[in-house]
């Protein structure tokens, strides 16, 4: 009897020590099997009760039941503690720390061409110019004929123009055909418009020329529009675009649709005219072509050149962006390299 009682005590101590070692609710099931289950150690001990005398049995049975109840109670407590610990661990592993700072997001930017086009349009808008949209797909007539290009003019040749299957329909090589469209749609004068948009030339792609590029055309038509007006508008443009105190210079040039025609330079924005790598030691940077609207073009637009005069200019947007943003190769613009777009924006 005493032997059985001390065995019970030993078993209780052993079982409790084993219970304290458990590290998961899962392992507590094995513990149950080892100690309290049908083939467990306590059940084995209780089989020994049969050998005891009748008088001894009740006390021994009571002691055994106490141990059993104590172990069951201890198991429930241990399982509850383990469950709680497992829940806390799971929560901290899967949980979101709402106090963490957010991850930075890449924010899109406007393309340097778009930014520059808007700057140009804003400057012109302050001088009273309105924006006019003209088509990118043009007829040969608008792109050349009505602009006074004679039939054999080199710019009409295959290497410059992108044709469609219809030989009369082409991709515009400049924004100037918009001049005719504006004049035909808006009569009588005054006209003061800018025409921004894409142009296409079937040229070799180099650091200075792309097959697709943007221009902003300007057109003013009125009764007493003079070359001085052209100069004033372009000088103001240069000052707004490239900084106060800029000088501009006119060089004689030839365009079929203007007479006289000029190319316009601004004093080098890098060296101020002393001569450097950017201006190739000349002190000047070419920014656009311009001139007084040719009488033939006025007439083709529905305006009588005896009564009306006008001036026009055309500037490459990428060219202005390159000068303002120190970009040395036009090919960067439409390669879509995110590093360029992030830097140049
Ligand atoms: N269309 C000309 C070009 O693409 C530029 C220009 C426009 C010149 C208007 C004079 C007047 O080179």
Short mmCIF file of C-alpha atoms and ligand atoms in Angstrom, two decimals:
data_model
loop_
_atom_site.label_atom_id
_atom_site.label_comp_id
_atom_site.label_asym_id
_atom_site.label_seq_id
_atom_site.Cartn_x
_atom_site.Cartn_y
_atom_site.Cartn_z
CA UNK A 1 0.00 0.00 0.00
CA UNK A 2 2.73 2.45 1.02
CA UNK A 3 4.71 1.44 -2.02
CA UNK A 4 1.78 2.22 -4.26
CA UNK A 5 1.27 5.60 -2.64
CA UNK A 6 4.89 6.59 -3.10
CA UNK A 7 4.80 5.37 -6.72
CA UNK A 8 1.76 7.60 -7.24
CA UNK A 9 3.64 10.54 -5.75
CA UNK A 10 6.67 9.89 -7.96
CA UNK A 11 4.43 9.66 -11.01
CA UNK A 12 2.73 12.93 -10.15
CA UNK A 13 6.12 14.67 -9.77
CA UNK A 14 7.44 13.19 -13.02
CA UNK A 15 4.29 14.11 -14.92
CA UNK A 16 4.32 17.65 -13.64
CA UNK A 17 7.99 18.12 -14.52
CA UNK A 18 7.26 16.79 -18.03
CA UNK A 19 4.30 19.12 -18.32
CA UNK A 20 6.47 22.13 -17.49
CA UNK A 21 8.82 21.15 -20.32
CA UNK A 22 6.08 21.17 -23.00
CA UNK A 23 6.52 23.90 -25.59
CA UNK A 24 3.34 23.55 -27.65
CA UNK A 25 -0.30 22.60 -27.38
CA UNK A 26 0.48 19.86 -29.85
CA UNK A 27 3.07 18.19 -27.59
CA UNK A 28 0.56 18.25 -24.71
CA UNK A 29 -1.43 15.56 -26.51
CA UNK A 30 1.53 13.20 -26.35
CA UNK A 31 1.89 14.03 -22.67
CA UNK A 32 -1.77 13.06 -22.13
CA UNK A 33 -1.21 9.76 -23.86
CA UNK A 34 1.95 9.04 -21.78
CA UNK A 35 0.41 9.76 -18.38
CA UNK A 36 -3.39 9.80 -18.37
CA UNK A 37 -4.34 7.86 -21.50
CA UNK A 38 -5.66 4.32 -21.68
CA UNK A 39 -2.14 2.94 -22.06
CA UNK A 40 -0.55 5.63 -19.86
CA UNK A 41 1.50 5.30 -16.75
CA UNK A 42 -1.28 6.22 -14.29
CA UNK A 43 -3.64 3.61 -15.76
CA UNK A 44 -0.87 1.04 -15.43
CA UNK A 45 -0.42 1.94 -11.76
CA UNK A 46 -4.15 1.72 -11.08
CA UNK A 47 -4.15 -1.85 -12.34
CA UNK A 48 -2.03 -2.56 -9.25
CA UNK A 49 -5.01 -1.65 -7.05
CA UNK A 50 -6.42 -5.10 -7.62
CA UNK A 51 -3.60 -6.64 -5.65
CA UNK A 52 -4.37 -4.60 -2.53
CA UNK A 53 -6.51 -5.89 0.34
CA UNK A 54 -10.13 -4.81 0.52
CA UNK A 55 -9.41 -2.41 3.40
CA UNK A 56 -6.56 -0.71 1.64
CA UNK A 57 -8.35 -0.25 -1.67
CA UNK A 58 -10.59 2.76 -0.92
CA UNK A 59 -7.75 4.93 0.43
CA UNK A 60 -5.46 3.96 -2.43
CA UNK A 61 -8.24 4.57 -4.97
CA UNK A 62 -8.94 7.95 -3.50
CA UNK A 63 -5.25 8.87 -3.63
CA UNK A 64 -5.06 7.76 -7.24
CA UNK A 65 -8.12 9.79 -8.17
CA UNK A 66 -6.64 12.84 -6.52
CA UNK A 67 -3.43 12.48 -8.52
CA UNK A 68 -5.46 12.00 -11.68
CA UNK A 69 -7.59 15.05 -11.00
CA UNK A 70 -4.56 17.14 -10.11
CA UNK A 71 -2.79 16.14 -13.31
CA UNK A 72 -5.85 16.84 -15.43
CA UNK A 73 -6.17 20.24 -13.85
CA UNK A 74 -2.46 20.93 -14.39
CA UNK A 75 -2.81 19.86 -18.03
CA UNK A 76 -5.67 22.26 -18.64
CA UNK A 77 -3.77 25.15 -17.12
CA UNK A 78 -0.66 24.34 -19.10
CA UNK A 79 -2.62 24.04 -22.32
CA UNK A 80 -4.30 27.39 -21.73
CA UNK A 81 -0.92 29.02 -21.08
CA UNK A 82 0.58 27.45 -24.20
CA UNK A 83 -2.40 28.49 -26.32
CA UNK A 84 -2.11 32.05 -25.11
CA UNK A 85 1.65 32.11 -25.84
CA UNK A 86 1.06 30.67 -29.30
CA UNK A 87 -1.57 33.28 -30.07
CA UNK A 88 0.69 36.13 -28.96
CA UNK A 89 3.51 34.75 -31.10
CA UNK A 90 1.23 34.41 -34.13
CA UNK A 91 -0.11 37.91 -33.70
CA UNK A 92 3.29 39.50 -33.50
CA UNK A 93 4.53 37.47 -36.48
CA UNK A 94 1.59 38.31 -38.76
CA UNK A 95 0.63 41.64 -37.29
CA UNK A 96 1.05 45.03 -38.95
CA UNK A 97 3.01 47.63 -37.09
CA UNK A 98 0.93 50.68 -37.85
CA UNK A 99 3.58 52.96 -36.35
CA UNK A 100 6.15 52.00 -39.04
CA UNK A 101 6.84 54.80 -41.54
CA UNK A 102 5.46 54.05 -45.02
CA UNK A 103 7.62 52.88 -47.90
CA UNK A 104 8.34 55.71 -50.34
CA UNK A 105 6.31 55.46 -53.56
CA UNK A 106 7.76 56.33 -56.96
CA UNK A 107 5.73 59.27 -58.18
CA UNK A 108 5.35 59.85 -61.90
CA UNK A 109 6.51 63.14 -63.43
CA UNK A 110 5.68 65.09 -66.50
CA UNK A 111 7.99 64.44 -69.44
CA UNK A 112 10.60 67.16 -70.07
CA UNK A 113 9.00 67.79 -73.47
CA UNK A 114 5.59 68.35 -71.84
CA UNK A 115 7.08 70.62 -69.20
CA UNK A 116 8.94 72.66 -71.79
CA UNK A 117 5.93 72.86 -74.10
CA UNK A 118 3.85 74.20 -71.20
CA UNK A 119 6.52 76.78 -70.33
CA UNK A 120 6.57 77.99 -73.93
CA UNK A 121 2.77 78.11 -74.15
CA UNK A 122 2.54 79.97 -70.81
CA UNK A 123 5.00 82.63 -71.98
CA UNK A 124 3.12 83.08 -75.25
CA UNK A 125 -0.25 83.11 -73.48
CA UNK A 126 0.93 86.11 -71.45
CA UNK A 127 1.54 87.90 -74.73
CA UNK A 128 -2.01 87.13 -75.84
CA UNK A 129 -1.47 83.99 -77.91
CA UNK A 130 -4.11 81.29 -78.02
CA UNK A 131 -3.38 77.60 -78.54
CA UNK A 132 -4.59 76.00 -81.75
CA UNK A 133 -4.41 72.28 -82.49
CA UNK A 134 -3.62 71.23 -86.02
CA UNK A 135 -3.43 67.67 -87.39
CA UNK A 136 -0.26 65.57 -87.35
CA UNK A 137 -1.32 63.71 -90.48
CA UNK A 138 -1.43 66.27 -93.25
CA UNK A 139 -1.86 66.53 -96.96
CA UNK A 140 1.05 67.28 -99.23
CA UNK A 141 -0.84 70.43 -100.19
CA UNK A 142 -0.96 71.88 -96.67
CA UNK A 143 2.48 70.72 -95.62
CA UNK A 144 4.18 72.03 -98.79
CA UNK A 145 2.08 73.40 -101.64
CA UNK A 146 0.12 76.07 -99.83
CA UNK A 147 3.30 77.06 -97.98
CA UNK A 148 4.88 78.08 -101.26
CA UNK A 149 7.22 75.10 -101.65
CA UNK A 150 7.85 74.82 -105.36
CA UNK A 151 7.36 71.34 -106.84
CA UNK A 152 11.05 70.45 -106.99
CA UNK A 153 11.94 71.69 -103.50
CA UNK A 154 14.42 69.37 -101.73
CA UNK A 155 12.28 69.15 -98.52
CA UNK A 156 9.63 67.28 -100.50
CA UNK A 157 11.99 64.50 -101.40
CA UNK A 158 11.57 61.03 -100.05
CA UNK A 159 14.34 61.17 -97.46
CA UNK A 160 12.64 63.90 -95.43
CA UNK A 161 8.98 63.00 -95.54
CA UNK A 162 7.08 60.02 -94.19
CA UNK A 163 4.46 59.07 -96.73
CA UNK A 164 1.35 56.97 -96.33
CA UNK A 165 0.00 54.59 -98.95
CA UNK A 166 -1.87 57.58 -100.28
CA UNK A 167 0.90 59.78 -101.77
CA UNK A 168 -1.08 62.93 -101.00
CA UNK A 169 -1.32 62.09 -97.29
CA UNK A 170 1.85 62.48 -95.24
CA UNK A 171 3.05 62.96 -91.68
CA UNK A 172 3.65 66.68 -91.25
CA UNK A 173 7.33 67.60 -91.33
CA UNK A 174 6.73 70.84 -89.42
CA UNK A 175 3.89 72.69 -87.65
CA UNK A 176 3.70 75.37 -90.37
CA UNK A 177 0.75 73.78 -92.27
CA UNK A 178 -1.29 74.83 -89.22
CA UNK A 179 -0.76 78.45 -90.36
CA UNK A 180 -2.96 77.84 -93.38
CA UNK A 181 -5.59 76.03 -91.32
CA UNK A 182 -5.79 78.86 -88.75
CA UNK A 183 -6.02 81.57 -91.42
CA UNK A 184 -8.72 79.68 -93.32
CA UNK A 185 -10.77 79.04 -90.19
CA UNK A 186 -10.32 82.44 -88.57
CA UNK A 187 -11.10 85.48 -90.61
CA UNK A 188 -10.80 88.32 -90.36
CA UNK A 189 -7.56 89.09 -88.51
CA UNK A 190 -6.19 89.64 -85.91
CA UNK A 191 -4.75 86.17 -85.41
CA UNK A 192 -2.39 85.50 -82.56
CA UNK A 193 -1.92 81.74 -82.08
CA UNK A 194 0.61 79.13 -81.11
CA UNK A 195 0.40 75.64 -82.59
CA UNK A 196 2.26 73.00 -80.58
CA UNK A 197 2.63 69.41 -81.66
CA UNK A 198 4.47 66.43 -83.10
CA UNK A 199 6.40 66.54 -86.33
CA UNK A 200 8.04 63.75 -88.30
CA UNK A 201 11.07 63.62 -90.54
CA UNK A 202 12.57 60.59 -92.15
CA UNK A 203 16.10 61.52 -91.11
CA UNK A 204 19.04 59.67 -89.60
CA UNK A 205 18.74 59.69 -85.85
CA UNK A 206 21.68 61.51 -84.28
CA UNK A 207 22.44 63.40 -81.09
CA UNK A 208 20.78 66.42 -82.72
CA UNK A 209 17.92 64.97 -84.75
CA UNK A 210 15.12 62.48 -84.14
CA UNK A 211 12.52 61.10 -86.56
CA UNK A 212 9.76 62.37 -84.27
CA UNK A 213 10.01 65.65 -82.43
CA UNK A 214 7.87 68.56 -81.27
CA UNK A 215 7.57 72.12 -82.48
CA UNK A 216 5.69 75.18 -81.39
CA UNK A 217 4.61 77.36 -84.30
CA UNK A 218 3.66 80.97 -83.70
CA UNK A 219 1.51 83.03 -86.07
CA UNK A 220 0.39 86.65 -85.94
CA UNK A 221 -1.68 88.19 -88.73
CA UNK A 222 -3.07 91.73 -88.67
CA UNK A 223 -3.27 95.01 -90.45
CA UNK A 224 0.01 96.55 -89.40
CA UNK A 225 2.15 93.68 -88.25
CA UNK A 226 5.84 94.49 -88.76
CA UNK A 227 9.19 92.88 -88.40
CA UNK A 228 9.72 94.95 -85.19
CA UNK A 229 6.70 93.15 -83.69
CA UNK A 230 8.38 89.85 -84.48
CA UNK A 231 11.57 91.07 -82.82
CA UNK A 232 9.73 92.30 -79.73
CA UNK A 233 7.82 89.05 -79.27
CA UNK A 234 10.92 86.90 -79.70
CA UNK A 235 13.08 89.09 -77.42
CA UNK A 236 10.43 88.89 -74.73
CA UNK A 237 10.20 85.14 -75.26
CA UNK A 238 13.98 84.76 -74.89
CA UNK A 239 13.98 86.81 -71.69
CA UNK A 240 11.13 84.82 -70.16
CA UNK A 241 12.48 81.48 -71.26
CA UNK A 242 16.23 81.91 -70.73
CA UNK A 243 16.46 84.76 -68.21
CA UNK A 244 16.21 88.55 -68.05
CA UNK A 245 18.83 90.52 -69.97
CA UNK A 246 19.20 87.98 -72.77
CA UNK A 247 20.19 89.21 -76.21
CA UNK A 248 18.93 87.75 -79.44
CA UNK A 249 20.47 87.88 -82.87
CA UNK A 250 18.89 87.46 -86.30
CA UNK A 251 20.70 85.77 -89.16
CA UNK A 252 19.28 85.84 -92.66
CA UNK A 253 17.84 82.50 -93.73
CA UNK A 254 15.51 80.99 -96.28
CA UNK A 255 12.09 79.43 -95.82
CA UNK A 256 9.65 79.24 -98.74
CA UNK A 257 6.77 80.49 -96.57
CA UNK A 258 8.39 83.59 -95.03
CA UNK A 259 10.03 86.64 -96.56
CA UNK A 260 12.31 87.91 -95.16
CA UNK A 261 13.31 84.81 -93.22
CA UNK A 262 15.66 84.61 -90.28
CA UNK A 263 17.23 82.18 -87.89
CA UNK A 264 17.24 83.46 -84.35
CA UNK A 265 19.99 82.92 -81.79
CA UNK A 266 20.08 83.68 -78.09
CA UNK A 267 23.37 84.55 -76.39
CA UNK A 268 24.79 81.39 -74.88
CA UNK A 269 23.01 80.63 -71.63
CA UNK A 270 26.10 78.85 -70.32
CA UNK A 271 28.89 81.36 -71.01
CA UNK A 272 26.81 84.49 -71.68
CA UNK A 273 28.51 85.00 -75.04
CA UNK A 274 32.19 84.56 -74.23
CA UNK A 275 32.36 81.21 -76.01
CA UNK A 276 32.27 77.71 -74.59
CA UNK A 277 31.77 74.05 -75.47
CA UNK A 278 27.95 74.35 -75.58
CA UNK A 279 27.92 77.24 -78.09
CA UNK A 280 30.95 75.82 -79.88
CA UNK A 281 32.91 79.01 -79.06
CA UNK A 282 30.45 81.15 -81.05
CA UNK A 283 28.75 82.74 -78.02
CA UNK A 284 25.31 82.10 -79.62
CA UNK A 285 22.74 79.33 -79.61
CA UNK A 286 20.18 78.88 -82.38
CA UNK A 287 16.66 78.59 -80.98
CA UNK A 288 14.23 78.98 -83.89
CA UNK A 289 13.38 79.96 -87.44
CA UNK A 290 11.07 82.88 -88.20
CA UNK A 291 10.05 85.51 -90.71
CA UNK A 292 7.30 87.66 -92.17
CA UNK A 293 4.51 85.52 -93.63
CA UNK A 294 5.05 85.28 -97.38
CA UNK A 295 2.37 87.10 -99.44
CA UNK A 296 1.58 83.85 -101.26
CA UNK A 297 0.94 82.13 -97.94
CA UNK A 298 -1.31 84.99 -96.75
CA UNK A 299 -3.26 84.69 -99.98
CA UNK A 300 -3.51 80.87 -99.62
CA UNK A 301 -4.89 81.46 -96.14
CA UNK A 302 -7.57 83.80 -97.51
CA UNK A 303 -5.93 87.10 -96.54
CA UNK A 304 -5.17 89.88 -99.00
CA UNK A 305 -1.44 90.67 -98.69
CA UNK A 306 -2.15 94.27 -99.74
CA UNK A 307 -4.14 94.73 -96.52
CA UNK A 308 -2.68 92.23 -94.11
CA UNK A 309 0.74 91.22 -92.95
CA UNK A 310 1.98 88.73 -90.44
CA UNK A 311 4.93 87.00 -88.87
CA UNK A 312 5.54 83.40 -87.91
CA UNK A 313 8.12 81.32 -86.14
CA UNK A 314 8.76 77.65 -85.55
CA UNK A 315 10.83 76.32 -82.68
CA UNK A 316 11.85 72.80 -81.73
CA UNK A 317 10.64 71.98 -78.24
CA UNK A 318 13.34 69.41 -77.53
CA UNK A 319 15.91 71.99 -78.62
CA UNK A 320 14.64 74.46 -76.00
CA UNK A 321 14.48 71.66 -73.38
CA UNK A 322 18.07 70.64 -74.18
CA UNK A 323 19.34 74.20 -73.74
CA UNK A 324 17.38 74.88 -70.55
CA UNK A 325 18.00 71.52 -68.93
CA UNK A 326 21.55 70.83 -70.18
CA UNK A 327 20.60 67.69 -72.11
CA UNK A 328 23.24 66.92 -74.70
CA UNK A 329 21.54 64.24 -76.80
CA UNK A 330 18.03 64.39 -78.27
CA UNK A 331 17.84 60.59 -78.38
CA UNK A 332 17.33 60.47 -74.61
CA UNK A 333 13.88 62.02 -74.96
CA UNK A 334 11.95 59.09 -76.37
CA UNK A 335 14.07 56.12 -75.27
CA UNK A 336 11.96 55.99 -72.09
CA UNK A 337 14.92 55.41 -69.80
CA UNK A 338 13.42 56.06 -66.36
CA UNK A 339 16.77 57.45 -65.09
CA UNK A 340 16.64 60.21 -67.72
CA UNK A 341 12.99 60.96 -67.07
CA UNK A 342 13.57 61.16 -63.31
CA UNK A 343 16.60 63.42 -63.71
CA UNK A 344 15.33 65.69 -66.46
CA UNK A 345 11.86 66.27 -65.04
N1 LIG B 1 8.79 75.39 -90.31
C1 LIG B 1 10.17 75.77 -90.15
C2 LIG B 1 11.00 74.57 -89.81
O1 LIG B 1 10.47 73.56 -89.48
C3 LIG B 1 10.34 76.80 -89.07
C4 LIG B 1 9.66 78.11 -89.36
C5 LIG B 1 8.36 78.31 -88.98
C6 LIG B 1 10.31 79.13 -90.02
C7 LIG B 1 7.72 79.53 -89.24
C8 LIG B 1 9.73 80.37 -90.26
C9 LIG B 1 8.43 80.54 -89.87
O2 LIG B 1 12.21 74.60 -89.87
#
